[in-house]
Coordinates of C-alpha atoms in Angstrom, one line a residue:
M969 CA -18.7 8.0 -60.4
K970 CA -18.3 11.5 -59.8
N971 CA -16.9 14.2 -57.4
K972 CA -18.0 17.3 -55.6
Q973 CA -17.3 18.9 -58.8
G974 CA -19.0 16.8 -60.6
T975 CA -16.8 15.6 -63.0
E976 CA -15.7 12.6 -64.1
N977 CA -12.9 10.5 -62.7
G978 CA -10.4 9.5 -64.8
W979 CA -8.0 10.9 -66.6
R980 CA -7.3 14.2 -68.4
K981 CA -4.8 15.9 -70.1
L982 CA -2.6 18.6 -69.0
D983 CA -3.1 22.0 -70.1
N984 CA -0.8 23.9 -72.2
T985 CA 1.8 25.7 -69.5
A986 CA 1.9 22.5 -67.4
N987 CA 3.6 20.8 -70.1
V988 CA 6.4 22.5 -69.5
F989 CA 6.6 21.8 -65.2
P990 CA 7.3 18.0 -65.7
V991 CA 10.0 18.4 -67.3
I992 CA 11.7 21.6 -65.8
A993 CA 11.6 20.1 -62.3
S994 CA 14.3 19.1 -60.1
K995 CA 15.8 19.0 -56.5
T996 CA 17.3 22.4 -57.2
Y997 CA 14.8 24.3 -59.1
S998 CA 11.6 22.6 -57.9
S999 CA 8.4 24.6 -59.7
V1000 CA 6.6 24.3 -56.6
Y1001 CA 4.9 27.7 -54.8
R1002 CA 3.9 28.7 -51.4
I1003 CA 0.5 30.2 -50.3
S1004 CA 0.1 30.4 -47.0
V1005 CA -2.3 31.5 -44.5
R1006 CA -1.2 32.9 -41.0
L1007 CA -4.2 32.1 -38.6
M1008 CA -5.1 33.9 -35.2
Q1009 CA -4.2 30.2 -33.0
E1010 CA -2.2 27.9 -33.1
I1011 CA -2.9 25.4 -35.8
S1012 CA -4.0 22.0 -34.5
E1013 CA -2.2 18.6 -36.6
E1014 CA -5.8 17.2 -36.5
I1015 CA -8.0 18.9 -37.3
L1016 CA -6.4 20.5 -40.2
Q1017 CA -6.3 16.8 -41.4
E1018 CA -9.9 16.9 -40.9
A1019 CA -10.5 19.6 -43.1
L1020 CA -8.0 18.9 -45.8
N1021 CA -10.0 15.0 -45.8
E1022 CA -13.2 17.4 -45.9
T1023 CA -11.6 20.2 -49.0
L1024 CA -9.7 17.8 -51.2
P1025 CA -13.2 16.3 -53.0
W1026 CA -14.5 19.6 -54.5
F1027 CA -10.9 19.8 -55.7
S1028 CA -10.2 18.1 -58.9
S1029 CA -7.6 19.6 -60.7
F1030 CA -5.7 18.6 -56.6
N1031 CA -6.9 15.4 -56.3
V1032 CA -4.8 14.0 -58.9
K1033 CA -0.9 11.7 -59.7
L1034 CA 1.3 12.7 -62.5
K1035 CA 1.8 9.9 -65.1
R1036 CA 3.4 9.2 -68.2
G1037 CA 2.5 8.9 -71.9
V1038 CA 3.9 7.7 -74.8
F1039 CA 3.6 10.9 -76.2
W1040 CA 2.4 13.7 -73.6
H1041 CA 2.0 13.7 -69.4
Y1042 CA -1.2 13.3 -68.1
F1043 CA -3.1 13.2 -65.1
E1044 CA -4.5 10.4 -63.6
S1045 CA -7.4 10.7 -60.6
N1046 CA -5.9 9.4 -57.4
K1047 CA -7.1 7.4 -54.9
K1048 CA -5.0 7.8 -52.0
Q1049 CA -5.5 10.5 -49.1
P1050 CA -2.6 13.7 -48.8
V1051 CA -1.3 13.9 -45.2
V1052 CA -0.9 16.6 -43.1
E1053 CA 2.6 17.2 -41.5
K1054 CA 4.9 19.6 -39.6
E1055 CA 6.8 21.7 -41.7
Q1056 CA 10.1 20.8 -41.6
T1057 CA 11.7 21.4 -44.6
Y1058 CA 12.5 24.9 -46.3
P1059 CA 9.6 25.6 -48.1
C1060 CA 9.3 25.0 -52.0
A1061 CA 11.5 22.0 -52.0
Y1062 CA 10.8 19.3 -54.1
I1063 CA 8.2 18.0 -54.1
D1064 CA 8.7 13.4 -54.4
P1065 CA 5.5 12.3 -55.2
N1066 CA 6.2 9.2 -54.6
T1067 CA 7.1 10.1 -50.8
N1068 CA 3.6 12.3 -50.9
N1069 CA 0.9 9.5 -51.9
Q1070 CA 1.4 10.4 -55.5
F1071 CA 0.0 13.8 -54.5
L1072 CA 1.7 17.2 -55.7
F1073 CA 1.0 19.2 -53.1
K1074 CA 1.4 19.3 -49.4
V1075 CA 0.0 20.9 -46.6
T1076 CA 1.7 21.2 -44.0
Y1077 CA 1.9 24.1 -40.0
F1078 CA 3.8 25.8 -38.0
D1079 CA 3.1 27.8 -35.1
K1080 CA -0.5 29.6 -36.5
R1081 CA 0.6 29.5 -40.1
I1082 CA -0.5 27.2 -42.9
N1083 CA 1.1 26.3 -45.8
L1084 CA -0.2 25.2 -48.8
E1085 CA 3.1 24.4 -51.8
V1086 CA 1.6 23.3 -55.1
F1087 CA 3.5 22.2 -58.1
H1088 CA 2.9 24.2 -61.0
A1089 CA 2.1 21.5 -63.4
I1090 CA -1.4 20.9 -61.7
T1091 CA -2.8 25.1 -61.3
D1092 CA -1.8 28.7 -61.0
G1093 CA -1.7 31.1 -58.2
T1094 CA -5.5 31.7 -58.4
G1095 CA -7.0 28.0 -58.6
A1096 CA -4.1 27.6 -54.9
L1097 CA -5.4 30.7 -53.1
K1098 CA -8.9 29.5 -53.7
F1099 CA -8.4 26.1 -52.7
L1100 CA -6.3 27.3 -49.6
K1101 CA -8.8 29.5 -48.7
A1102 CA -11.8 26.8 -48.2
L1103 CA -9.5 24.4 -46.3
T1104 CA -8.7 27.9 -44.1
Y1105 CA -12.7 28.0 -43.5
N1106 CA -13.1 24.3 -43.3
Y1107 CA -11.1 24.4 -40.9
I1108 CA -12.2 27.6 -38.8
K1109 CA -15.6 25.6 -39.1
L1110 CA -14.0 22.7 -37.2
T1111 CA -12.0 24.9 -34.9
Y1112 CA -14.8 27.1 -33.0
R1113 CA -17.7 24.7 -34.0
E1114 CA -19.5 25.3 -30.8
Q1115 CA -19.1 29.3 -31.3
L1116 CA -20.1 29.7 -34.8
S1117 CA -23.7 29.5 -35.9
E1118 CA -25.3 26.8 -37.9
E1119 CA -25.6 29.2 -40.3
I1120 CA -21.9 29.5 -40.9
L1121 CA -21.4 26.2 -40.7
E1122 CA -23.3 25.5 -43.5
M1123 CA -21.8 28.0 -45.5
P1124 CA -20.6 26.9 -49.0
V1125 CA -16.3 26.8 -48.7
V1126 CA -16.4 27.5 -52.7
D1127 CA -17.8 29.0 -55.7
V1128 CA -19.6 25.9 -57.9
V1129 CA -18.7 27.9 -61.3
S1130 CA -14.8 26.5 -60.9
D1131 CA -14.4 24.2 -63.8
I1132 CA -10.8 22.3 -65.3
E1133 CA -11.2 23.1 -69.2
D1134 CA -8.1 24.2 -70.6
S1135 CA -8.1 27.9 -71.4
Y1136 CA -5.4 28.4 -73.1
R1137 CA -6.5 25.8 -76.0
K1138 CA -10.2 27.4 -75.4
N1139 CA -9.0 30.9 -76.5
Y1140 CA -6.7 30.0 -78.9
R1141 CA -6.8 32.5 -82.0
K1142 CA -4.6 31.4 -84.6
L1143 CA -2.4 34.2 -85.1
S1144 CA 0.7 36.0 -87.4
Y1145 CA 3.0 38.1 -85.4
K1146 CA 6.8 39.2 -86.0
K1147 CA 8.6 38.1 -82.8
V1148 CA 11.3 39.7 -81.5
K1149 CA 14.0 37.9 -80.1
A1150 CA 15.0 38.6 -76.7
R1151 CA 18.0 39.1 -75.4
S1152 CA 20.0 37.4 -72.8
A1153 CA 19.0 39.1 -69.2
F1154 CA 21.6 40.2 -66.3
K1155 CA 22.3 37.8 -65.0
L1156 CA 22.5 38.1 -60.5
K1157 CA 25.7 36.4 -58.7
G1158 CA 27.0 35.6 -55.1
E1159 CA 27.9 33.3 -52.6
K1160 CA 25.2 30.6 -53.1
L1161 CA 23.5 28.8 -49.9
P1162 CA 24.3 25.5 -49.1
I1163 CA 21.6 23.3 -51.4
L1164 CA 18.5 22.9 -51.1
T1165 CA 18.8 26.0 -48.8
M1166 CA 16.5 29.2 -48.8
N1167 CA 17.0 32.8 -47.2
V1168 CA 13.4 34.2 -46.3
I1169 CA 12.3 37.8 -46.2
H1170 CA 9.2 39.3 -45.9
G1171 CA 8.4 42.9 -45.4
L1172 CA 5.0 44.2 -43.7
V1173 CA 3.8 47.6 -44.9
S1174 CA 0.2 49.6 -44.6
A1175 CA -1.6 48.0 -47.9
K1176 CA -3.5 51.0 -48.2
V1177 CA -0.2 53.8 -47.2
M1178 CA 1.5 51.5 -49.6
V1179 CA -1.4 51.7 -52.5
D1180 CA -2.0 55.9 -51.9
F1181 CA 1.9 56.0 -52.1
C1182 CA 1.8 54.4 -55.2
R1183 CA -1.0 56.9 -56.9
R1184 CA 0.8 59.6 -56.0
Y1185 CA 3.1 58.8 -59.5
K1186 CA 0.3 57.1 -61.0
V1187 CA 1.1 53.7 -61.3
S1188 CA 0.1 50.4 -59.5
L1189 CA 1.8 48.3 -57.0
T1190 CA 3.4 45.3 -59.0
Q1191 CA 4.8 48.7 -61.4
Y1192 CA 6.3 50.3 -58.6
I1193 CA 7.8 47.4 -57.1
A1194 CA 8.9 46.1 -60.3
A1195 CA 10.9 49.0 -60.9
L1196 CA 11.7 49.3 -57.4
I1197 CA 13.7 45.6 -57.9
I1198 CA 15.5 47.1 -61.5
W1199 CA 16.0 49.8 -59.7
C1200 CA 17.8 48.2 -56.7
I1201 CA 19.3 45.5 -59.3
Y1202 CA 21.0 48.8 -60.7
K1203 CA 22.4 50.3 -57.3
E1204 CA 23.5 47.0 -55.9
Y1205 CA 24.6 44.6 -58.6
M1206 CA 26.0 47.2 -61.3
N1207 CA 27.1 49.8 -59.0
E1208 CA 24.9 52.2 -61.2
Q1209 CA 27.1 51.7 -64.2
P1210 CA 26.8 50.5 -68.2
H1211 CA 26.1 46.6 -68.9
K1212 CA 25.5 45.9 -72.1
K1213 CA 22.8 43.6 -71.0
P1214 CA 19.4 44.7 -69.8
I1215 CA 17.4 44.0 -65.9
K1216 CA 14.8 42.4 -66.7
V1217 CA 12.0 40.9 -64.8
N1218 CA 9.5 38.8 -65.4
I1219 CA 5.9 39.0 -64.3
P1220 CA 3.1 36.3 -63.9
V1221 CA -0.3 38.2 -65.5
N1222 CA -3.3 36.1 -64.8
L1223 CA -5.4 35.3 -67.9
R1224 CA -8.3 35.2 -66.0
H1225 CA -8.5 39.3 -65.8
F1226 CA -8.9 39.2 -69.5
F1227 CA -10.8 36.3 -71.2
N1228 CA -14.2 34.5 -70.3
S1229 CA -12.8 32.3 -67.3
T1230 CA -13.2 30.2 -63.9
T1231 CA -10.6 27.5 -64.7
E1232 CA -9.0 26.1 -61.5
M1233 CA -6.0 25.2 -63.9
N1234 CA -3.1 27.1 -64.7
F1235 CA -4.5 30.5 -67.1
F1236 CA -1.6 32.9 -66.7
S1237 CA 1.0 34.2 -68.6
Y1238 CA 4.0 36.5 -68.8
I1239 CA 5.7 40.1 -69.1
N1240 CA 8.8 40.9 -69.2
V1241 CA 9.5 44.7 -68.0
G1242 CA 13.4 46.0 -68.2
I1243 CA 16.2 48.6 -68.8
T1244 CA 19.6 48.6 -70.8
I1245 CA 21.6 50.5 -68.5
E1246 CA 23.1 53.4 -71.0
K1247 CA 24.9 56.0 -69.6
N1248 CA 26.3 56.3 -65.9
E1249 CA 22.9 57.9 -63.8
Y1250 CA 19.3 57.4 -63.9
T1251 CA 17.0 58.2 -61.1
F1252 CA 14.3 55.9 -59.7
E1253 CA 11.5 58.3 -61.5
E1254 CA 13.3 58.2 -65.1
M1255 CA 12.7 53.7 -64.4
L1256 CA 9.3 53.7 -62.7
E1257 CA 7.9 55.8 -66.0
I1258 CA 9.6 53.3 -68.3
T1259 CA 8.7 50.8 -66.2
R1260 CA 5.1 51.6 -66.4
G1261 CA 5.3 52.7 -70.4
Q1262 CA 6.3 48.9 -70.5
F1263 CA 3.5 47.8 -68.5
M1264 CA 1.2 49.7 -71.0
S1265 CA 2.2 48.8 -73.6
Q1266 CA 2.2 44.4 -72.7
L1267 CA -1.0 44.2 -70.4
T1268 CA -3.6 44.2 -73.4
K1269 CA -5.8 41.9 -75.0
E1270 CA -4.4 42.0 -78.3
N1271 CA -0.9 40.9 -77.0
L1272 CA -1.5 38.1 -74.9
S1273 CA -3.6 36.8 -77.2
H1274 CA -0.3 36.6 -79.3
L1275 CA 1.5 34.9 -76.5
I1276 CA -1.7 32.2 -76.2
S1277 CA -1.5 31.9 -79.3
D1278 CA 2.0 31.3 -79.9
N1279 CA 2.0 28.5 -77.0
V1280 CA -1.0 27.0 -78.5
S1281 CA 0.5 26.5 -81.6
T1282 CA 3.5 25.2 -81.2
E1283 CA 2.1 22.3 -79.1
R1284 CA -0.4 21.8 -82.1
N1285 CA 2.3 21.4 -84.1
I1286 CA 1.9 18.3 -85.9
L1287 CA 5.5 17.2 -85.8
I1288 CA 5.9 17.9 -82.1
R1289 CA 2.3 15.7 -81.2
V1290 CA 3.3 12.9 -82.9
A1291 CA 6.6 13.0 -80.9
P1292 CA 7.6 10.9 -78.1
L1293 CA 7.4 11.7 -74.8
P1294 CA 11.5 11.4 -74.5
V1295 CA 11.4 13.6 -77.7
K1296 CA 9.5 16.1 -76.8
N1297 CA 11.3 16.6 -73.2
M1298 CA 14.5 17.4 -74.9
G1299 CA 13.1 20.4 -76.7
V1300 CA 11.2 21.7 -73.4
K1301 CA 14.4 21.6 -71.5
I1302 CA 16.6 23.8 -74.3
A1303 CA 13.7 25.9 -75.2
Y1304 CA 13.4 27.1 -70.7
M1305 CA 17.4 27.1 -71.0
G1306 CA 16.9 30.1 -73.5
S1307 CA 13.9 31.5 -71.7
E1308 CA 15.3 31.0 -68.1
K1309 CA 18.8 33.9 -69.6
N1310 CA 16.0 36.1 -70.4
N1311 CA 15.2 36.9 -66.7
S1312 CA 17.0 38.6 -64.1
S1313 CA 14.5 38.5 -61.3
V1314 CA 10.9 37.3 -61.0
I1315 CA 8.1 39.0 -59.4
S1316 CA 5.0 37.1 -58.3
N1317 CA 1.8 39.6 -57.4
I1318 CA -1.8 37.3 -56.4
G1319 CA -3.5 40.5 -55.4
K1320 CA -6.0 41.3 -53.1
V1321 CA -7.0 38.2 -50.9
E1322 CA -10.5 38.6 -49.9
V1323 CA -12.3 36.3 -47.8
L1324 CA -15.7 35.5 -46.7
E1325 CA -17.0 38.4 -43.9
E1326 CA -17.6 35.6 -41.0
F1327 CA -14.3 34.4 -41.6
K1328 CA -12.0 37.1 -41.0
E1329 CA -12.1 37.4 -37.5
Y1330 CA -9.9 34.6 -37.6
I1331 CA -7.3 35.2 -40.0
D1332 CA -4.1 37.4 -39.6
R1333 CA -3.0 37.9 -43.1
F1334 CA -1.7 35.7 -46.6
E1335 CA 2.3 35.3 -47.9
V1336 CA 3.5 34.6 -51.2
L1337 CA 7.1 33.1 -51.9
L1338 CA 8.6 30.8 -55.1
S1339 CA 11.1 29.2 -56.1
V1340 CA 13.8 30.0 -57.0
S1341 CA 17.3 28.4 -59.1
K1342 CA 20.9 29.2 -60.3
S1343 CA 19.9 31.4 -63.0
E1344 CA 17.2 33.0 -60.8
P1345 CA 17.9 33.8 -57.7
I1346 CA 16.2 36.3 -55.9
K1347 CA 12.1 36.1 -56.8
C1348 CA 9.5 38.3 -55.3
G1349 CA 5.8 37.3 -53.8
V1350 CA 3.5 40.2 -52.9
C1351 CA -0.4 40.3 -51.4
S1352 CA -2.4 41.7 -49.5
Y1353 CA -4.6 41.1 -46.9
G1354 CA -6.6 44.0 -45.4
D1355 CA -4.8 46.6 -44.5
K1356 CA -1.2 43.9 -44.2
L1357 CA 0.2 44.0 -47.5
V1358 CA 3.1 41.3 -47.4
I1359 CA 6.4 42.0 -50.0
S1360 CA 7.5 38.2 -49.5
F1361 CA 12.0 38.0 -51.3
A1362 CA 13.0 34.0 -51.0
S1363 CA 16.4 33.9 -52.5
I1364 CA 19.6 31.7 -52.4
L1365 CA 22.0 33.7 -52.1
K1366 CA 24.1 34.2 -48.5
E1367 CA 23.7 38.2 -49.0
T1368 CA 20.8 40.7 -49.5
Y1369 CA 22.1 43.5 -50.8
L1370 CA 18.6 43.5 -53.0
Q1371 CA 16.8 42.7 -49.9
R1372 CA 18.3 45.5 -48.3
A1373 CA 18.4 48.3 -50.5
F1374 CA 14.7 47.3 -51.4
F1375 CA 13.5 47.9 -47.9
R1376 CA 15.6 50.4 -47.5
H1377 CA 14.5 52.6 -49.9
L1378 CA 10.7 52.3 -48.6
T1379 CA 11.9 53.2 -45.4
E1380 CA 13.5 56.7 -47.1
Q1381 CA 10.2 57.2 -48.2
G1382 CA 8.9 57.5 -45.1
I1383 CA 6.8 54.2 -45.4
E1384 CA 6.9 51.9 -42.1
V1385 CA 8.0 48.3 -42.7
I1386 CA 8.1 45.7 -40.7
I1387 CA 10.8 42.8 -41.3
E1388 CA 10.8 38.8 -40.4
S1389 CA 13.2 36.6 -41.7
N1390 CA 14.0 32.7 -41.3
G1391 CA 17.2 33.8 -40.1
V1392 CA 19.3 32.7 -43.0
G1393 CA 21.8 34.3 -45.2
Y1394 CA 23.8 37.8 -43.7
E1395 CA 20.3 40.1 -43.4
K1396 CA 21.8 43.0 -41.9
M1397 CA 18.2 45.3 -43.0

């Protein structure tokens, strides 16, 4: 039997990156991210459930449950049905398969917003956004079926060229290069919110205004946001004083832009940009130029090929391959704890969201939120739709020093910012 994607039902391996997430996931660090869409009208649970039922068969990467093998975790086709729920908990909470029909994603709603929350083992932001757009198209078709033309109702909601290959292994080349030991990063500290609580602050700005503003500095939007976060940490947490540990920002990179891939599974890597504060006075322009240079040097196909080679070579090591799963898990945890020390914060920009022309009038905007942890207590998600750019901060710290300084800087530059919050923490913007 085959599903709508033409993929055999059964079991399959996790991709190279996905092997990490089942090991590190916990109630205090869920490895879950959220991509949301806000529509023009309030959401109907009944119609959303019907839309989900129609969408899932097109995505074999989502229609799975996680199983433990002797040597590796693996995915198995899930015969159950996911259930839509009204949002009742904080974003990016741990997804317990035992209370979620074994699925590794959840669809919830609140008011006019549809939330797709995804355990990172099944896909990255690109795969999740594709699923959410298909779900949204189906929801709009079902909601407005009496008003839409037959042509729109029959339009496909997915691009049939997608697949579920492991693009890490496909693009692997054995490369040798000198590894540089990463330095531990400066950590953001402060009074924590109650456990399983998250402070969410969205800043809405004009995408055109922001992009034009960045062009004046000859930088990309992501480069500017990264430099500004580093600047705000320097001002608010370091008090503009030298420190032996660098401020470092981790930025996921969509590898599909550099390699030939249409996979719906994970296919991303990271770059790290940062500055060691060695003097008492820095200007923002200095930090922006340093950040831009680091982006330019790291965002190359050669550098990203080295990262793929490093990860896949580790997995292909014969000693690691024959080690039983509990031993592998221990090694993964130790390696992850070491890598987590290298980041002060994380920025994920999924870019400009494009939707089919026929559905644009029903959609208001998109948003991205990342799960946070004790070691990385503040993270930033970015996306735009039309002229609405949404910069979202998720945090487990009560104080909002970084977020406040970030948005105040933008307003001081003449950029109008509209702030929205879930009301948690001490946000006095």
